[in-house]
Amino acid sequence: MNRVNPLDALFAIIFCAILVLIQYQLDRTDHATLFISYTGLWLLFIYYWRRSKVFVNIHFFIFLGVMARLVLLFGLPNLSDDYFRFIWDGRLLNAHLNPFEELPGFYLQPEHEIPSLDHALFSQLNSSEYFTIYPPLAQFSFWLSTFVFPVSIYNGVILMKLILISCEIGSLILIRKLLVAWNLPLRNILFYALNPLIILELSGNLHFEAMMIFFLLWSIYLLQQKKHFFSSF
């Protein structure tokens, strides 16, 4: 296994630092800083992709990919406000109500009011005129987060982030297994492990495509192992 040279380690720190800047400090309307930061992340990604031709320590890339996601754990999504709908749906489920049945405004009517669903939360919804679109496993995550943290939006979001980061780690494991099984270059794992768009939008901005990708990869892996029943399930 190749040792990590100081320049690779320095760039890893810079990579994570830029992610921290975007997650914790950036104003989403500051387009210039966002563009420069994103460009910096992609340049570092290209550097690591070129380095991977001669630097075969795949574990370093996987470790950096995991750390890049973990540094985003304790920040609320900075480039998306979808998480308010996640909390809304979760609180509906904890009130034993079906989130697919009614539009959010229905629960602001005096005869249908629910204490945990107030005007303050409703005003944060970017989809108040639409029925929820999130499937059952995502809804389970919403329910669990609001069950464990019925009052705190922040803590609920952190729990959902933990779920998605766990899915991301699972995806990295499965990608590595599939690359080995198909005799493909292990360096291809960088396309997922260090992809700035993947890291920021899934782990950073709390998008549940991370869960979908994990189960899709798991299904493909089980199919490759000829476990057809479990793959189809």
XYZ file of N, CA and C in Angstrom:
699
model
N 0.850 -1.203 0.000
C 0.000 0.000 0.000
C 0.878 1.244 0.000
N 0.621 2.164 -0.949
C 1.390 3.395 -1.018
C 1.089 4.289 0.170
N 2.141 4.967 0.614
C 1.956 5.937 1.686
C 1.334 7.205 1.124
N 0.632 7.935 1.977
C 0.025 9.198 1.571
C 1.075 10.289 1.669
N 1.339 10.961 0.552
C 2.360 12.005 0.624
C 1.759 13.301 1.176
N 2.588 14.204 1.648
C 2.084 15.426 2.305
C 1.173 16.262 1.422
N 1.443 16.319 0.110
C 0.604 17.137 -0.771
C -0.804 16.563 -0.870
N -0.905 15.241 -0.972
C -2.226 14.616 -1.011
C -2.988 14.889 0.284
N -2.282 14.815 1.410
C -2.920 15.070 2.703
C -3.357 16.531 2.814
N -2.516 17.445 2.322
C -2.858 18.873 2.362
C -4.096 19.146 1.522
N -4.152 18.576 0.331
C -5.310 18.784 -0.531
C -6.572 18.167 0.079
N -6.412 17.074 0.825
C -7.562 16.466 1.507
C -8.125 17.431 2.551
N -7.236 18.101 3.280
C -7.672 19.082 4.279
C -8.374 20.254 3.601
N -7.813 20.728 2.478
C -8.428 21.839 1.746
C -9.794 21.427 1.205
N -9.892 20.213 0.689
C -11.153 19.686 0.162
C -12.235 19.735 1.240
N -11.908 19.216 2.419
C -12.876 19.213 3.519
C -13.174 20.620 4.010
N -12.160 21.495 3.994
C -12.355 22.872 4.451
C -13.336 23.610 3.536
N -13.239 23.388 2.240
C -14.169 24.033 1.304
C -15.583 23.518 1.543
N -15.721 22.221 1.799
C -17.039 21.663 2.113
C -17.615 22.308 3.374
N -16.772 22.494 4.380
C -17.207 23.139 5.622
C -17.661 24.570 5.338
N -16.915 25.282 4.508
C -17.282 26.656 4.144
C -18.668 26.686 3.504
N -18.909 25.802 2.548
C -20.192 25.790 1.848
C -21.321 25.404 2.791
N -21.077 24.427 3.665
C -22.141 23.909 4.535
C -22.461 24.856 5.681
N -21.449 25.466 6.273
C -21.661 26.191 7.529
C -21.593 27.713 7.410
N -20.954 28.226 6.363
C -20.714 29.660 6.302
C -21.347 30.353 5.098
N -21.557 29.641 4.028
C -21.971 30.275 2.778
C -23.417 30.751 2.826
N -23.651 31.968 2.365
C -24.999 32.456 2.112
C -25.402 31.938 0.734
N -26.531 31.238 0.651
C -26.909 30.583 -0.597
C -27.105 31.562 -1.746
N -27.293 32.848 -1.436
C -27.442 33.847 -2.501
C -26.098 34.399 -2.972
N -25.010 33.991 -2.304
C -23.673 34.456 -2.691
C -23.159 33.555 -3.816
N -23.626 33.824 -5.019
C -23.352 32.946 -6.146
C -21.880 32.916 -6.526
N -21.198 34.030 -6.376
C -19.788 34.088 -6.759
C -18.956 33.160 -5.874
N -19.177 33.246 -4.561
C -18.419 32.386 -3.641
C -18.774 30.918 -3.856
N -20.061 30.649 -4.108
C -20.474 29.272 -4.359
C -19.800 28.735 -5.618
N -19.751 29.534 -6.670
C -19.128 29.099 -7.922
C -17.640 28.824 -7.719
N -16.965 29.743 -7.029
C -15.526 29.581 -6.798
C -15.266 28.339 -5.939
N -16.090 28.146 -4.905
C -15.901 26.996 -4.012
C -16.135 25.684 -4.751
N -17.215 25.633 -5.520
C -17.517 24.423 -6.287
C -16.402 24.138 -7.297
N -15.917 25.196 -7.954
C -14.830 25.024 -8.916
C -13.592 24.464 -8.230
N -13.293 24.980 -7.028
C -12.150 24.467 -6.274
C -12.292 22.987 -5.945
N -13.499 22.575 -5.550
C -13.741 21.165 -5.249
C -13.531 20.297 -6.480
N -14.019 20.765 -7.622
C -13.865 19.975 -8.844
C -12.417 19.914 -9.303
N -11.677 20.984 -9.117
C -10.250 20.958 -9.459
C -9.506 19.957 -8.583
N -9.849 19.919 -7.297
C -9.230 18.935 -6.409
C -9.643 17.517 -6.796
N -10.898 17.359 -7.200
C -11.341 16.043 -7.667
C -10.525 15.612 -8.884
N -10.332 16.517 -9.835
C -9.546 16.192 -11.027
C -8.108 15.840 -10.653
N -7.562 16.590 -9.681
C -6.208 16.268 -9.206
C -6.156 14.838 -8.693
N -7.082 14.448 -7.833
C -7.064 13.096 -7.277
C -7.318 12.040 -8.354
N -8.156 12.379 -9.336
C -8.394 11.423 -10.420
C -7.105 11.167 -11.206
N -6.347 12.221 -11.494
C -5.081 12.059 -12.200
C -4.071 11.328 -11.336
N -4.062 11.630 -10.042
C -3.143 10.961 -9.121
C -3.463 9.473 -8.994
N -4.742 9.128 -9.144
C -5.137 7.737 -8.941
C -4.566 6.802 -10.001
N -4.063 7.359 -11.093
C -3.435 6.524 -12.112
C -2.148 5.881 -11.592
N -1.495 6.566 -10.649
C -0.234 6.040 -10.108
C -0.315 5.793 -8.598
N -1.306 6.414 -7.967
C -1.457 6.306 -6.514
C -2.564 5.309 -6.229
N -2.177 4.105 -5.832
C -3.144 2.996 -5.792
C -3.726 2.756 -4.400
N -3.523 3.700 -3.485
C -4.064 3.538 -2.138
C -5.555 3.895 -2.150
N -6.373 2.958 -2.609
C -7.805 3.202 -2.738
C -8.432 3.495 -1.374
N -7.886 2.905 -0.316
C -8.439 3.127 1.017
C -8.357 4.607 1.413
N -7.340 5.304 0.926
C -7.227 6.733 1.207
C -8.399 7.490 0.592
N -8.744 7.154 -0.668
C -9.856 7.822 -1.329
C -11.180 7.533 -0.615
N -11.367 6.276 -0.208
C -12.597 5.915 0.491
C -12.666 6.642 1.837
N -11.546 6.670 2.554
C -11.499 7.359 3.851
C -11.814 8.845 3.677
N -11.203 9.469 2.659
C -11.453 10.893 2.412
C -12.917 11.119 2.045
N -13.481 10.204 1.249
C -14.882 10.331 0.884
C -15.801 10.264 2.091
N -15.490 9.361 3.028
C -16.297 9.247 4.248
C -16.130 10.495 5.112
N -14.884 10.951 5.290
C -14.641 12.140 6.105
C -15.309 13.370 5.495
N -15.310 13.478 4.163
C -15.941 14.616 3.501
C -17.428 14.671 3.814
N -18.037 13.503 3.992
C -19.462 13.463 4.330
C -19.682 13.744 5.811
N -18.813 13.240 6.641
C -18.980 13.419 8.085
C -18.805 14.875 8.510
N -17.945 15.635 7.816
C -17.757 17.035 8.220
C -19.008 17.860 7.948
N -19.927 17.325 7.141
C -21.175 18.034 6.847
C -22.303 17.676 7.809
N -22.035 16.736 8.717
C -23.089 16.143 9.534
C -23.843 17.159 10.372
N -23.149 18.093 10.984
C -23.771 18.941 12.003
C -24.300 20.274 11.478
N -24.402 20.408 10.165
C -24.958 21.636 9.603
C -26.317 21.387 8.975
N -27.238 22.332 9.150
C -28.498 22.254 8.435
C -28.226 22.420 6.939
N -29.021 21.786 6.085
C -28.827 21.947 4.639
C -28.785 23.422 4.265
N -27.746 23.796 3.540
C -27.523 25.202 3.234
C -28.047 25.599 1.864
N -28.186 24.621 0.965
C -28.604 24.924 -0.400
C -29.960 24.313 -0.732
N -30.661 23.835 0.276
C -31.988 23.244 0.071
C -32.810 23.429 1.339
N -34.115 23.688 1.163
C -34.998 23.778 2.322
C -36.060 22.670 2.304
N -35.791 21.605 1.564
C -36.733 20.474 1.516
C -36.949 19.839 2.889
N -35.971 19.992 3.774
C -36.043 19.284 5.050
C -37.221 19.731 5.917
N -37.746 20.917 5.672
C -38.926 21.326 6.432
C -40.121 20.437 6.097
N -40.234 20.003 4.838
C -41.316 19.081 4.472
C -41.075 17.712 5.106
N -39.801 17.311 5.237
C -39.502 16.037 5.889
C -40.011 16.052 7.335
N -39.743 17.166 8.013
C -40.202 17.300 9.393
C -41.727 17.320 9.442
N -42.345 18.024 8.524
C -43.810 18.110 8.470
C -44.419 16.713 8.319
N -43.918 15.961 7.334
C -44.444 14.610 7.105
C -44.196 13.712 8.310
N -43.017 13.834 8.917
C -42.708 13.013 10.080
C -43.630 13.300 11.252
N -43.927 14.562 11.464
C -44.836 14.914 12.571
C -46.259 14.449 12.288
N -46.662 14.444 11.028
C -47.968 13.881 10.671
C -48.012 12.388 11.012
N -46.970 11.677 10.659
C -46.922 10.245 10.933
C -46.958 9.970 12.431
N -46.269 10.801 13.202
C -46.271 10.610 14.652
C -47.608 10.997 15.279
N -48.421 11.729 14.523
C -49.789 12.020 14.974
C -50.767 10.982 14.418
N -50.216 9.899 13.838
C -51.006 8.788 13.283
C -51.877 9.243 12.109
N -51.309 10.159 11.301
C -52.000 10.648 10.120
C -51.192 10.306 8.869
N -51.901 10.062 7.784
C -51.276 9.701 6.525
C -50.820 10.972 5.799
N -49.510 11.166 5.586
C -49.044 12.408 4.951
C -49.444 12.539 3.489
N -49.917 11.441 2.878
C -50.312 11.480 1.468
C -51.759 11.935 1.277
N -52.515 12.051 2.352
C -53.954 12.272 2.216
C -54.344 13.720 1.950
N -53.686 14.654 2.617
C -54.124 16.051 2.542
C -52.955 16.982 2.216
N -53.284 18.145 1.669
C -52.298 19.205 1.501
C -51.957 19.800 2.867
N -50.750 20.330 3.026
C -50.359 20.880 4.333
C -51.337 21.907 4.903
N -51.890 22.755 4.049
C -52.798 23.794 4.536
C -54.026 23.245 5.230
N -54.379 22.008 4.945
C -55.544 21.381 5.569
C -55.410 21.371 7.083
N -54.172 21.193 7.571
C -53.947 21.042 9.009
C -53.792 22.381 9.730
N -53.960 23.472 8.994
C -53.988 24.781 9.635
C -55.415 25.251 9.890
N -56.386 24.512 9.370
C -57.784 24.833 9.637
C -58.108 24.511 11.093
N -58.884 25.361 11.760
C -59.153 25.188 13.197
C -59.636 23.793 13.580
N -60.463 23.173 12.756
C -61.015 21.867 13.114
C -60.034 20.722 12.866
N -58.887 21.012 12.220
C -57.919 19.946 11.925
C -56.531 20.255 12.479
N -56.433 21.214 13.354
C -55.122 21.639 13.861
C -54.416 20.531 14.628
N -53.081 20.492 14.452
C -52.208 19.586 15.195
C -51.152 20.462 15.865
N -50.954 20.330 17.169
C -50.047 21.243 17.880
C -48.643 21.348 17.279
N -48.107 20.254 16.771
C -46.725 20.281 16.271
C -46.620 20.861 14.864
N -47.768 21.085 14.199
C -47.773 21.636 12.843
C -48.342 23.044 12.891
N -47.466 24.003 13.044
C -47.907 25.381 13.230
C -47.605 26.236 12.000
N -48.004 27.487 12.078
C -47.800 28.407 10.965
C -46.309 28.666 10.723
N -45.510 28.638 11.775
C -44.076 28.893 11.614
C -43.433 27.828 10.727
N -43.769 26.556 10.980
C -43.224 25.482 10.157
C -43.828 25.524 8.751
N -45.133 25.773 8.677
C -45.817 25.830 7.379
C -45.192 26.894 6.480
N -44.823 28.024 7.067
C -44.275 29.126 6.273
C -42.918 28.779 5.657
N -42.258 27.742 6.187
C -40.952 27.336 5.675
C -41.060 26.312 4.539
N -42.257 25.778 4.318
C -42.421 24.746 3.294
C -42.291 25.354 1.898
N -41.518 24.685 1.039
C -41.422 25.138 -0.351
C -42.383 24.364 -1.248
N -43.205 23.502 -0.636
C -44.121 22.657 -1.412
C -45.492 22.611 -0.750
N -45.896 23.717 -0.159
C -47.148 23.723 0.604
C -48.373 23.513 -0.282
N -48.230 23.750 -1.579
C -49.360 23.589 -2.498
C -49.391 22.207 -3.146
N -48.503 21.325 -2.689
C -48.396 20.011 -3.323
C -48.555 18.897 -2.293
N -49.063 17.768 -2.747
C -49.066 16.577 -1.908
C -47.636 16.068 -1.795
N -47.349 15.381 -0.703
C -46.000 14.862 -0.510
C -45.653 13.845 -1.588
N -44.388 13.794 -1.950
C -43.933 12.899 -3.019
C -42.969 11.828 -2.508
N -42.704 11.801 -1.200
C -41.616 10.971 -0.685
C -42.101 9.558 -0.371
N -41.354 8.551 -0.819
C -41.802 7.158 -0.702
C -41.639 6.601 0.710
N -42.098 5.362 0.939
C -42.220 4.818 2.305
C -40.930 4.792 3.125
N -39.806 4.378 2.545
C -38.581 4.321 3.346
C -38.128 5.715 3.770
N -38.302 6.680 2.890
C -38.001 8.060 3.273
C -38.953 8.512 4.371
N -40.230 8.177 4.221
C -41.209 8.540 5.241
C -40.874 7.897 6.591
N -40.359 6.670 6.550
C -39.948 6.028 7.804
C -38.839 6.827 8.478
N -37.903 7.344 7.684
C -36.825 8.169 8.241
C -37.387 9.446 8.846
N -38.379 10.047 8.172
C -39.006 11.259 8.723
C -39.688 10.934 10.052
N -40.420 9.811 10.062
C -41.128 9.406 11.288
C -40.141 9.163 12.421
N -39.065 8.430 12.137
C -38.092 8.105 13.182
C -37.456 9.370 13.745
N -37.079 10.282 12.881
C -36.404 11.504 13.323
C -37.307 12.366 14.193
N -38.577 12.465 13.818
C -39.493 13.282 14.616
C -40.034 12.530 15.825
N -39.922 11.216 15.808
C -40.276 10.427 16.994
C -39.207 10.592 18.071
N -37.947 10.499 17.663
C -36.836 10.644 18.617
C -36.708 12.091 19.073
N -36.922 13.030 18.133
C -36.807 14.467 18.454
C -38.100 15.167 18.033
N -39.138 15.075 18.845
C -40.446 15.622 18.459
C -40.487 17.147 18.362
N -39.564 17.833 19.001
C -39.598 19.303 19.027
C -38.479 19.921 18.195
N -37.297 19.350 18.260
C -36.115 19.962 17.650
C -35.988 19.610 16.169
N -36.127 20.609 15.313
C -35.905 20.404 13.878
C -34.438 20.073 13.624
N -33.551 20.780 14.290
C -32.111 20.574 14.085
C -31.713 19.134 14.384
N -32.091 18.636 15.558
C -31.708 17.274 15.931
C -32.338 16.241 14.998
N -33.568 16.509 14.572
C -34.209 15.607 13.625
C -33.453 15.537 12.309
N -32.978 16.684 11.844
C -32.207 16.727 10.604
C -30.896 15.965 10.761
N -30.237 16.117 11.907
C -28.974 15.418 12.130
C -29.192 13.908 12.090
N -30.276 13.440 12.682
C -30.567 12.010 12.647
C -30.813 11.550 11.211
N -31.553 12.320 10.429
C -31.758 11.967 9.024
C -30.440 11.963 8.263
N -29.571 12.920 8.585
C -28.258 12.942 7.933
C -27.457 11.690 8.270
N -27.537 11.247 9.516
C -26.840 10.020 9.904
C -27.339 8.830 9.091
N -28.635 8.779 8.870
C -29.206 7.694 8.069
C -28.654 7.738 6.647
N -28.629 8.923 6.059
C -28.170 9.036 4.680
C -26.669 8.813 4.553
N -25.889 9.283 5.520
C -24.446 9.045 5.471
C -24.157 7.550 5.623
N -24.947 6.860 6.437
C -24.808 5.406 6.543
C -25.081 4.744 5.196
N -26.102 5.233 4.490
C -26.389 4.716 3.142
C -25.230 5.005 2.198
N -24.653 6.191 2.312
C -23.518 6.563 1.455
C -22.317 5.648 1.697
N -22.035 5.366 2.966
C -20.928 4.458 3.283
C -21.215 3.065 2.728
N -22.464 2.632 2.872
C -22.853 1.353 2.288
C -22.669 1.342 0.781
N -22.990 2.440 0.117
C -22.818 2.535 -1.332
C -21.350 2.422 -1.721
N -20.471 3.069 -0.957
C -19.036 2.981 -1.249
C -18.541 1.543 -1.120
N -19.013 0.842 -0.092
C -18.622 -0.561 0.078
C -19.101 -1.400 -1.107
N -20.345 -1.176 -1.514
C -20.917 -1.955 -2.614
C -20.246 -1.623 -3.943
N -19.924 -0.357 -4.174
C -19.231 0.021 -5.406
C -17.886 -0.683 -5.490
N -17.168 -0.713 -4.373
C -15.874 -1.394 -4.375
C -16.043 -2.877 -4.692
N -17.034 -3.517 -4.079
C -17.282 -4.938 -4.332
C -17.641 -5.180 -5.799
N -18.443 -4.314 -6.379
C -18.846 -4.486 -7.769
C -17.679 -4.261 -8.723
N -16.843 -3.292 -8.426
C -15.676 -3.053 -9.272
C -14.747 -4.265 -9.276
N -14.569 -4.863 -8.095
C -13.737 -6.072 -8.006
C -14.393 -7.220 -8.770
N -15.695 -7.401 -8.577
C -16.405 -8.513 -9.215
C -16.377 -8.394 -10.732
N -16.441 -7.172 -11.251
C -16.486 -6.960 -12.700
C -15.107 -6.676 -13.293
N -14.072 -6.794 -12.455
C -12.695 -6.598 -12.909
C -12.496 -5.223 -13.555
N -13.080 -4.213 -12.914
C -12.931 -2.839 -13.365
C -11.937 -2.106 -12.468
N -11.321 -1.037 -12.962
C -10.337 -0.304 -12.154
C -10.942 0.200 -10.845
N -10.261 -0.056 -9.738
C -10.770 0.395 -8.442
C -10.805 1.917 -8.347
N -9.983 2.583 -9.154
C -9.966 4.048 -9.119
C -11.309 4.639 -9.538
N -12.145 3.855 -10.206
C -13.460 4.353 -10.618
C -14.347 4.712 -9.436
N -13.983 4.235 -8.245
C -14.771 4.565 -7.056
C -14.726 6.066 -6.767
N -13.724 6.750 -7.308
C -13.625 8.195 -7.094
C -14.824 8.935 -7.660
N -15.409 8.394 -8.743
C -16.551 9.080 -9.363
C -17.694 9.264 -8.376
N -17.758 8.398 -7.381
C -18.786 8.543 -6.349
C -18.189 9.067 -5.049
N -17.069 8.518 -4.645
C -16.506 8.842 -3.324
C -16.154 10.313 -3.183
N -15.590 10.919 -4.237
C -15.101 12.295 -4.126
C -15.818 13.247 -5.084
N -16.956 12.851 -5.591
C -17.726 13.715 -6.482
C -18.358 14.840 -5.661
N -17.954 16.106 -5.890
C -18.487 17.207 -5.066
C -20.007 17.323 -5.111
N -20.602 17.089 -6.289
C -22.059 17.190 -6.407
C -22.742 16.135 -5.548
N -22.235 14.908 -5.592
C -22.794 13.816 -4.782
C -22.683 14.146 -3.299
N -21.496 14.579 -2.877
C -21.249 14.830 -1.447
C -22.161 15.944 -0.927
N -22.208 17.067 -1.632
C -22.955 18.219 -1.143
C -24.464 18.016 -1.234
N -24.933 17.422 -2.329
C -26.375 17.317 -2.501
C -26.990 16.181 -1.683
N -26.270 15.094 -1.489
C -26.844 13.968 -0.749
C -26.583 14.105 0.749
N -25.334 14.098 1.158
C -25.028 14.198 2.587
C -25.183 15.616 3.122
N -24.872 16.607 2.300
C -24.938 17.982 2.770
C -26.337 18.552 2.766
N -27.049 18.378 1.655
C -28.369 18.996 1.504
C -29.513 18.031 1.741
N -29.193 16.852 2.256
C -30.197 15.916 2.770
C -31.194 15.491 1.692
N -30.665 14.946 0.608
C -31.529 14.422 -0.434
C -31.529 12.889 -0.380
N -32.725 12.339 -0.417
C -32.877 10.916 -0.156
C -32.562 10.032 -1.361
N -32.046 10.626 -2.431
C -31.476 9.805 -3.497
C -30.336 8.941 -2.967
N -29.697 9.376 -1.867
C -28.634 8.567 -1.266
C -29.156 7.205 -0.857
N -30.358 7.159 -0.314
C -30.974 5.896 0.085
C -31.340 5.071 -1.146
N -31.892 5.734 -2.173
C -32.264 5.044 -3.405
C -31.036 4.411 -4.059
N -29.926 5.147 -4.135
C -28.705 4.639 -4.757
C -28.181 3.433 -3.992
N -28.211 3.501 -2.663
C -27.728 2.379 -1.859
C -28.513 1.105 -2.149
N -29.841 1.202 -2.131
C -30.638 0.002 -2.356
C -30.533 -0.485 -3.807
N -30.364 0.437 -4.745
C -30.157 0.036 -6.131
C -28.847 -0.746 -6.273
N -27.778 -0.219 -5.675
C -26.488 -0.906 -5.734
C -26.548 -2.260 -5.032
N -27.243 -2.318 -3.911
C -27.377 -3.577 -3.177
C -28.113 -4.608 -4.040
N -29.148 -4.153 -4.729
C -29.893 -5.051 -5.610
C -28.998 -5.574 -6.739
N -28.214 -4.687 -7.334
C -27.308 -5.099 -8.410
C -26.260 -6.070 -7.884
N -25.734 -5.797 -6.687
C -24.733 -6.689 -6.106
C -25.320 -8.077 -5.840
N -26.516 -8.135 -5.293
C -27.164 -9.425 -5.040
C -27.455 -10.150 -6.351
N -27.815 -9.404 -7.385
C -28.033 -10.004 -8.696
C -26.732 -10.585 -9.232
N -25.650 -9.845 -9.047
C -24.346 -10.342 -9.498
C -23.942 -11.604 -8.741
N -24.403 -11.710 -7.484
C -24.125 -12.897 -6.674
C -25.122 -14.025 -6.941
N -26.008 -13.795 -7.917
C -27.036 -14.775 -8.322
C -28.057 -15.057 -7.207
N -28.251 -14.081 -6.340
C -29.282 -14.171 -5.318
C -30.513 -13.429 -5.830
N -31.182 -14.060 -6.786
C -32.197 -13.383 -7.549
C -33.405 -12.971 -6.701
N -33.810 -13.828 -5.787
C -34.982 -13.509 -4.975
C -34.738 -12.255 -4.139
N -33.612 -12.234 -3.424
C -33.330 -11.096 -2.567
C -33.049 -9.838 -3.386
N -32.446 -10.000 -4.556
C -32.193 -8.860 -5.429
C -33.506 -8.229 -5.881
N -34.443 -9.049 -6.299
C -35.736 -8.513 -6.756
C -36.513 -7.901 -5.616
N -36.389 -8.471 -4.408
C -37.067 -7.909 -3.243
C -36.541 -6.526 -2.941
